[in-house]
Amino acid sequence: MNDANEISLFPLNTVLFPGGLLPLRIFEARYLGMISECMREQKGFGICAIQSGDEVGKAAQCYPLGTLATVTDFDRGEDGLLRITVHGERRFRIDESWVEPDQLQRARVSWLEEQDAPLPDERKPLVELLVRLLRQAGMPVSEVSAYFDSAGWVAGRLAELLPFALSDKQRLLETDHALERLEILYHDLLAEDITR
């Protein structure tokens, strides 16, 4: 793969947002090969939510929009499985996809720009909710507090941490502007009393 717009796909039953971290356990040969290639060539791969099918076995049908992921950490667990952590870089839209003989999916993609904005004052209660969720998840709040003014970052982390349906998370990922994503979170997905 020489084309910068051609990537391997890793379909999952989750949504990765730009700026997010996602731990993964890799055990299928097709994905072990993909991760090896990505690390050797210092490039990313696409994570896209599964629209139909399963994570293992035959190639699943993906939603048409996903996030480029890069490996930030890796090790081999006691069970012998490769464990990696990936970072969400930028969103993409699948223009064309195909399945290799080993069931690894590849795609030609268009890159989508992230339209971030400052967090509006009237949405500051969402930061308080996010801090509570980060603490519950055992994440160090002080290391990420610099991002609390970013509507896109706050919306992405809330979407990752709150138990929304996969289709709702996908809808948020497909929303281009950070303020619109934040408003969908606030009005459509969160009960008003959660943010008080």
PDB file of C-alpha atoms in Angstrom:
ATOM      1  CA  MET A   1       0.000   0.000   0.000  1.00  0.00           C
ATOM      2  CA  ASN A   2       1.720   3.132  -1.225  1.00  0.00           C
ATOM      3  CA  ASP A   3      -1.277   5.434  -1.408  1.00  0.00           C
ATOM      4  CA  ALA A   4      -1.681   7.589   1.741  1.00  0.00           C
ATOM      5  CA  ASN A   5      -5.454   7.324   1.280  1.00  0.00           C
ATOM      6  CA  GLU A   6      -5.386   3.514   1.350  1.00  0.00           C
ATOM      7  CA  ILE A   7      -5.589   1.932   4.804  1.00  0.00           C
ATOM      8  CA  SER A   8      -6.352  -1.376   6.491  1.00  0.00           C
ATOM      9  CA  LEU A   9      -9.582  -1.532   8.490  1.00  0.00           C
ATOM     10  CA  PHE A  10     -10.200  -3.013  11.928  1.00  0.00           C
ATOM     11  CA  PRO A  11     -13.985  -3.361  12.416  1.00  0.00           C
ATOM     12  CA  LEU A  12     -15.033  -3.300  16.082  1.00  0.00           C
ATOM     13  CA  ASN A  13     -18.175  -3.097  18.186  1.00  0.00           C
ATOM     14  CA  THR A  14     -17.069   0.315  19.434  1.00  0.00           C
ATOM     15  CA  VAL A  15     -16.396   3.814  18.122  1.00  0.00           C
ATOM     16  CA  LEU A  16     -13.024   5.544  18.474  1.00  0.00           C
ATOM     17  CA  PHE A  17     -13.063   9.342  18.391  1.00  0.00           C
ATOM     18  CA  PRO A  18     -10.143  11.621  17.489  1.00  0.00           C
ATOM     19  CA  GLY A  19      -8.100  12.224  20.641  1.00  0.00           C
ATOM     20  CA  GLY A  20      -9.301   9.028  22.304  1.00  0.00           C
ATOM     21  CA  LEU A  21      -7.317   6.044  23.560  1.00  0.00           C
ATOM     22  CA  LEU A  22      -8.475   2.472  23.079  1.00  0.00           C
ATOM     23  CA  PRO A  23      -6.858  -0.698  24.489  1.00  0.00           C
ATOM     24  CA  LEU A  24      -7.084  -3.744  22.209  1.00  0.00           C
ATOM     25  CA  ARG A  25      -6.133  -7.419  22.404  1.00  0.00           C
ATOM     26  CA  ILE A  26      -4.957  -8.787  19.063  1.00  0.00           C
ATOM     27  CA  PHE A  27      -5.176 -12.521  18.395  1.00  0.00           C
ATOM     28  CA  GLU A  28      -6.316 -13.077  14.794  1.00  0.00           C
ATOM     29  CA  ALA A  29      -3.529 -13.617  12.250  1.00  0.00           C
ATOM     30  CA  ARG A  30      -4.918 -10.978   9.865  1.00  0.00           C
ATOM     31  CA  TYR A  31      -4.755  -8.288  12.549  1.00  0.00           C
ATOM     32  CA  LEU A  32      -1.380  -9.405  13.923  1.00  0.00           C
ATOM     33  CA  GLY A  33      -0.017  -8.960  10.396  1.00  0.00           C
ATOM     34  CA  MET A  34      -1.747  -5.607  10.020  1.00  0.00           C
ATOM     35  CA  ILE A  35      -0.349  -4.288  13.320  1.00  0.00           C
ATOM     36  CA  SER A  36       3.133  -5.540  12.435  1.00  0.00           C
ATOM     37  CA  GLU A  37       2.977  -3.756   9.072  1.00  0.00           C
ATOM     38  CA  CYS A  38       1.640  -0.539  10.622  1.00  0.00           C
ATOM     39  CA  MET A  39       4.367  -0.464  13.278  1.00  0.00           C
ATOM     40  CA  ARG A  40       7.116  -1.334  10.792  1.00  0.00           C
ATOM     41  CA  GLU A  41       5.979   1.374   8.354  1.00  0.00           C
ATOM     42  CA  GLN A  42       4.962   3.837  11.103  1.00  0.00           C
ATOM     43  CA  LYS A  43       1.435   4.289   9.820  1.00  0.00           C
ATOM     44  CA  GLY A  44      -2.056   3.940  11.163  1.00  0.00           C
ATOM     45  CA  PHE A  45      -5.081   1.796  10.429  1.00  0.00           C
ATOM     46  CA  GLY A  46      -8.786   2.528  10.402  1.00  0.00           C
ATOM     47  CA  ILE A  47     -11.121   1.624  13.226  1.00  0.00           C
ATOM     48  CA  CYS A  48     -14.732   1.552  12.125  1.00  0.00           C
ATOM     49  CA  ALA A  49     -17.823   0.390  13.956  1.00  0.00           C
ATOM     50  CA  ILE A  50     -19.502  -2.802  12.784  1.00  0.00           C
ATOM     51  CA  GLN A  51     -22.844  -2.257  11.074  1.00  0.00           C
ATOM     52  CA  SER A  52     -23.457  -5.988  10.597  1.00  0.00           C
ATOM     53  CA  GLY A  53     -21.389  -9.085  11.267  1.00  0.00           C
ATOM     54  CA  ASP A  54     -18.903 -10.003  13.977  1.00  0.00           C
ATOM     55  CA  GLU A  55     -15.450  -8.907  15.136  1.00  0.00           C
ATOM     56  CA  VAL A  56     -13.946 -12.342  14.465  1.00  0.00           C
ATOM     57  CA  GLY A  57     -14.128 -14.605  11.437  1.00  0.00           C
ATOM     58  CA  LYS A  58     -15.581 -13.419   8.147  1.00  0.00           C
ATOM     59  CA  ALA A  59     -15.140  -9.712   7.319  1.00  0.00           C
ATOM     60  CA  ALA A  60     -17.870  -7.569   8.912  1.00  0.00           C
ATOM     61  CA  GLN A  61     -19.805  -4.765   7.225  1.00  0.00           C
ATOM     62  CA  CYS A  62     -18.546  -1.406   8.575  1.00  0.00           C
ATOM     63  CA  TYR A  63     -20.214   1.941   8.929  1.00  0.00           C
ATOM     64  CA  PRO A  64     -18.820   4.225   6.206  1.00  0.00           C
ATOM     65  CA  LEU A  65     -17.093   6.616   8.616  1.00  0.00           C
ATOM     66  CA  GLY A  66     -14.314   5.746  11.065  1.00  0.00           C
ATOM     67  CA  THR A  67     -11.162   7.036  12.750  1.00  0.00           C
ATOM     68  CA  LEU A  68      -7.508   6.526  11.883  1.00  0.00           C
ATOM     69  CA  ALA A  69      -5.706   4.881  14.820  1.00  0.00           C
ATOM     70  CA  THR A  70      -1.993   4.775  15.613  1.00  0.00           C
ATOM     71  CA  VAL A  71      -0.339   2.405  18.076  1.00  0.00           C
ATOM     72  CA  THR A  72       0.981   4.239  21.149  1.00  0.00           C
ATOM     73  CA  ASP A  73       1.853   1.260  23.366  1.00  0.00           C
ATOM     74  CA  PHE A  74       2.136  -2.508  23.053  1.00  0.00           C
ATOM     75  CA  ASP A  75       3.159  -5.603  25.009  1.00  0.00           C
ATOM     76  CA  ARG A  76       2.519  -9.320  25.081  1.00  0.00           C
ATOM     77  CA  GLY A  77       0.258 -10.446  27.906  1.00  0.00           C
ATOM     78  CA  GLU A  78       0.685 -13.533  30.076  1.00  0.00           C
ATOM     79  CA  ASP A  79      -1.875 -15.232  27.838  1.00  0.00           C
ATOM     80  CA  GLY A  80       0.446 -14.682  24.851  1.00  0.00           C
ATOM     81  CA  LEU A  81      -1.893 -12.195  23.191  1.00  0.00           C
ATOM     82  CA  LEU A  82      -0.617  -8.920  21.797  1.00  0.00           C
ATOM     83  CA  ARG A  83      -2.028  -5.992  23.758  1.00  0.00           C
ATOM     84  CA  ILE A  84      -1.918  -2.555  22.182  1.00  0.00           C
ATOM     85  CA  THR A  85      -3.218   0.902  22.949  1.00  0.00           C
ATOM     86  CA  VAL A  86      -4.211   3.065  20.009  1.00  0.00           C
ATOM     87  CA  HIS A  87      -4.808   6.797  19.719  1.00  0.00           C
ATOM     88  CA  GLY A  88      -7.568   8.223  17.526  1.00  0.00           C
ATOM     89  CA  GLU A  89      -6.024  10.634  15.021  1.00  0.00           C
ATOM     90  CA  ARG A  90      -8.559  11.818  12.426  1.00  0.00           C
ATOM     91  CA  ARG A  91     -11.840  10.821  10.874  1.00  0.00           C
ATOM     92  CA  PHE A  92     -12.221   9.296   7.435  1.00  0.00           C
ATOM     93  CA  ARG A  93     -14.998   8.304   5.047  1.00  0.00           C
ATOM     94  CA  ILE A  94     -14.702   5.002   3.172  1.00  0.00           C
ATOM     95  CA  ASP A  95     -14.868   5.648  -0.574  1.00  0.00           C
ATOM     96  CA  GLU A  96     -14.152   2.077  -1.660  1.00  0.00           C
ATOM     97  CA  SER A  97     -13.380  -1.092   0.281  1.00  0.00           C
ATOM     98  CA  TRP A  98     -12.403  -4.669  -0.481  1.00  0.00           C
ATOM     99  CA  VAL A  99     -11.617  -7.862   1.400  1.00  0.00           C
ATOM    100  CA  GLU A 100      -8.259  -9.623   1.069  1.00  0.00           C
ATOM    101  CA  PRO A 101      -8.105 -13.458   0.931  1.00  0.00           C
ATOM    102  CA  ASP A 102      -7.294 -13.554   4.687  1.00  0.00           C
ATOM    103  CA  GLN A 103     -10.483 -11.501   5.370  1.00  0.00           C
ATOM    104  CA  LEU A 104      -8.502  -8.334   6.194  1.00  0.00           C
ATOM    105  CA  GLN A 105     -10.409  -5.340   4.906  1.00  0.00           C
ATOM    106  CA  ARG A 106      -8.699  -2.515   3.086  1.00  0.00           C
ATOM    107  CA  ALA A 107     -10.177   0.771   1.962  1.00  0.00           C
ATOM    108  CA  ARG A 108      -9.521   3.891  -0.022  1.00  0.00           C
ATOM    109  CA  VAL A 109     -10.662   6.790   2.147  1.00  0.00           C
ATOM    110  CA  SER A 110     -11.227  10.534   2.157  1.00  0.00           C
ATOM    111  CA  TRP A 111      -9.927  12.394   5.204  1.00  0.00           C
ATOM    112  CA  LEU A 112     -12.407  14.577   7.091  1.00  0.00           C
ATOM    113  CA  GLU A 113     -11.376  17.745   8.856  1.00  0.00           C
ATOM    114  CA  GLU A 114     -12.256  18.091  12.526  1.00  0.00           C
ATOM    115  CA  GLN A 115     -14.075  21.383  13.152  1.00  0.00           C
ATOM    116  CA  ASP A 116     -13.302  22.088  16.800  1.00  0.00           C
ATOM    117  CA  ALA A 117     -14.453  25.083  18.839  1.00  0.00           C
ATOM    118  CA  PRO A 118     -14.051  26.420  22.378  1.00  0.00           C
ATOM    119  CA  LEU A 119     -16.393  24.892  24.943  1.00  0.00           C
ATOM    120  CA  PRO A 120     -19.277  27.347  25.531  1.00  0.00           C
ATOM    121  CA  ASP A 121     -19.764  28.551  29.119  1.00  0.00           C
ATOM    122  CA  GLU A 122     -23.291  27.112  29.253  1.00  0.00           C
ATOM    123  CA  ARG A 123     -21.830  23.628  28.624  1.00  0.00           C
ATOM    124  CA  LYS A 124     -19.226  23.763  31.428  1.00  0.00           C
ATOM    125  CA  PRO A 125     -21.361  21.338  33.512  1.00  0.00           C
ATOM    126  CA  LEU A 126     -20.381  18.698  30.941  1.00  0.00           C
ATOM    127  CA  VAL A 127     -16.766  19.086  32.086  1.00  0.00           C
ATOM    128  CA  GLU A 128     -17.853  18.350  35.670  1.00  0.00           C
ATOM    129  CA  LEU A 129     -19.592  15.199  34.419  1.00  0.00           C
ATOM    130  CA  LEU A 130     -16.499  14.248  32.416  1.00  0.00           C
ATOM    131  CA  VAL A 131     -14.218  14.702  35.446  1.00  0.00           C
ATOM    132  CA  ARG A 132     -16.463  12.372  37.479  1.00  0.00           C
ATOM    133  CA  LEU A 133     -16.406   9.777  34.692  1.00  0.00           C
ATOM    134  CA  LEU A 134     -12.628  10.015  34.278  1.00  0.00           C
ATOM    135  CA  ARG A 135     -12.112   9.521  38.009  1.00  0.00           C
ATOM    136  CA  GLN A 136     -14.496   6.540  38.051  1.00  0.00           C
ATOM    137  CA  ALA A 137     -12.485   5.014  35.198  1.00  0.00           C
ATOM    138  CA  GLY A 138      -9.239   5.584  37.137  1.00  0.00           C
ATOM    139  CA  MET A 139      -7.857   8.044  34.597  1.00  0.00           C
ATOM    140  CA  PRO A 140      -5.553  10.880  35.696  1.00  0.00           C
ATOM    141  CA  VAL A 141      -7.608  14.069  35.346  1.00  0.00           C
ATOM    142  CA  SER A 142      -4.603  16.385  35.755  1.00  0.00           C
ATOM    143  CA  GLU A 143      -2.979  14.980  32.595  1.00  0.00           C
ATOM    144  CA  VAL A 144      -5.931  15.930  30.387  1.00  0.00           C
ATOM    145  CA  SER A 145      -7.323  19.075  32.033  1.00  0.00           C
ATOM    146  CA  ALA A 146      -5.691  21.255  29.348  1.00  0.00           C
ATOM    147  CA  TYR A 147      -8.243  19.860  26.866  1.00  0.00           C
ATOM    148  CA  PHE A 148     -11.329  20.822  28.890  1.00  0.00           C
ATOM    149  CA  ASP A 149     -11.807  23.996  26.805  1.00  0.00           C
ATOM    150  CA  SER A 150     -12.145  21.994  23.573  1.00  0.00           C
ATOM    151  CA  ALA A 151     -15.745  21.199  22.626  1.00  0.00           C
ATOM    152  CA  GLY A 152     -14.564  18.379  20.356  1.00  0.00           C
ATOM    153  CA  TRP A 153     -12.345  16.768  22.967  1.00  0.00           C
ATOM    154  CA  VAL A 154     -14.999  16.954  25.704  1.00  0.00           C
ATOM    155  CA  ALA A 155     -17.698  15.580  23.371  1.00  0.00           C
ATOM    156  CA  GLY A 156     -15.429  12.744  22.235  1.00  0.00           C
ATOM    157  CA  ARG A 157     -14.497  11.653  25.742  1.00  0.00           C
ATOM    158  CA  LEU A 158     -18.104  11.800  26.963  1.00  0.00           C
ATOM    159  CA  ALA A 159     -19.234   9.740  23.975  1.00  0.00           C
ATOM    160  CA  GLU A 160     -16.553   7.149  24.749  1.00  0.00           C
ATOM    161  CA  LEU A 161     -17.232   6.943  28.492  1.00  0.00           C
ATOM    162  CA  LEU A 162     -21.027   7.089  28.638  1.00  0.00           C
ATOM    163  CA  PRO A 163     -23.038   3.933  27.874  1.00  0.00           C
ATOM    164  CA  PHE A 164     -24.670   5.130  24.661  1.00  0.00           C
ATOM    165  CA  ALA A 165     -25.823   2.709  21.977  1.00  0.00           C
ATOM    166  CA  LEU A 166     -23.277   2.044  19.227  1.00  0.00           C
ATOM    167  CA  SER A 167     -25.560   3.756  16.692  1.00  0.00           C
ATOM    168  CA  ASP A 168     -25.665   6.919  18.860  1.00  0.00           C
ATOM    169  CA  LYS A 169     -21.874   6.973  19.161  1.00  0.00           C
ATOM    170  CA  GLN A 170     -21.600   6.511  15.406  1.00  0.00           C
ATOM    171  CA  ARG A 171     -24.024   9.387  14.825  1.00  0.00           C
ATOM    172  CA  LEU A 172     -21.803  11.598  16.986  1.00  0.00           C
ATOM    173  CA  LEU A 173     -18.688  10.548  15.057  1.00  0.00           C
ATOM    174  CA  GLU A 174     -20.446  11.383  11.787  1.00  0.00           C
ATOM    175  CA  THR A 175     -21.271  14.907  13.022  1.00  0.00           C
ATOM    176  CA  ASP A 176     -18.703  17.265  11.500  1.00  0.00           C
ATOM    177  CA  HIS A 177     -18.734  20.221  13.875  1.00  0.00           C
ATOM    178  CA  ALA A 178     -17.708  19.858  17.528  1.00  0.00           C
ATOM    179  CA  LEU A 179     -20.372  22.270  18.820  1.00  0.00           C
ATOM    180  CA  GLU A 180     -23.101  20.345  17.013  1.00  0.00           C
ATOM    181  CA  ARG A 181     -21.721  17.095  18.477  1.00  0.00           C
ATOM    182  CA  LEU A 182     -21.790  18.675  21.936  1.00  0.00           C
ATOM    183  CA  GLU A 183     -25.393  19.826  21.489  1.00  0.00           C
ATOM    184  CA  ILE A 184     -26.492  16.351  20.362  1.00  0.00           C
ATOM    185  CA  LEU A 185     -24.849  14.950  23.483  1.00  0.00           C
ATOM    186  CA  TYR A 186     -26.438  17.537  25.736  1.00  0.00           C
ATOM    187  CA  HIS A 187     -29.982  17.620  24.336  1.00  0.00           C
ATOM    188  CA  ASP A 188     -30.566  14.254  22.688  1.00  0.00           C
ATOM    189  CA  LEU A 189     -28.493  11.750  24.640  1.00  0.00           C
ATOM    190  CA  LEU A 190     -28.021  13.036  28.179  1.00  0.00           C
ATOM    191  CA  ALA A 191     -30.875  13.354  30.632  1.00  0.00           C
ATOM    192  CA  GLU A 192     -30.997  16.931  31.944  1.00  0.00           C
ATOM    193  CA  ASP A 193     -30.533  15.878  35.572  1.00  0.00           C
ATOM    194  CA  ILE A 194     -27.201  14.145  34.837  1.00  0.00           C
ATOM    195  CA  THR A 195     -25.554  17.469  33.984  1.00  0.00           C
ATOM    196  CA  ARG A 196     -26.788  19.356  37.072  1.00  0.00           C
TER     197      ARG A 196
END
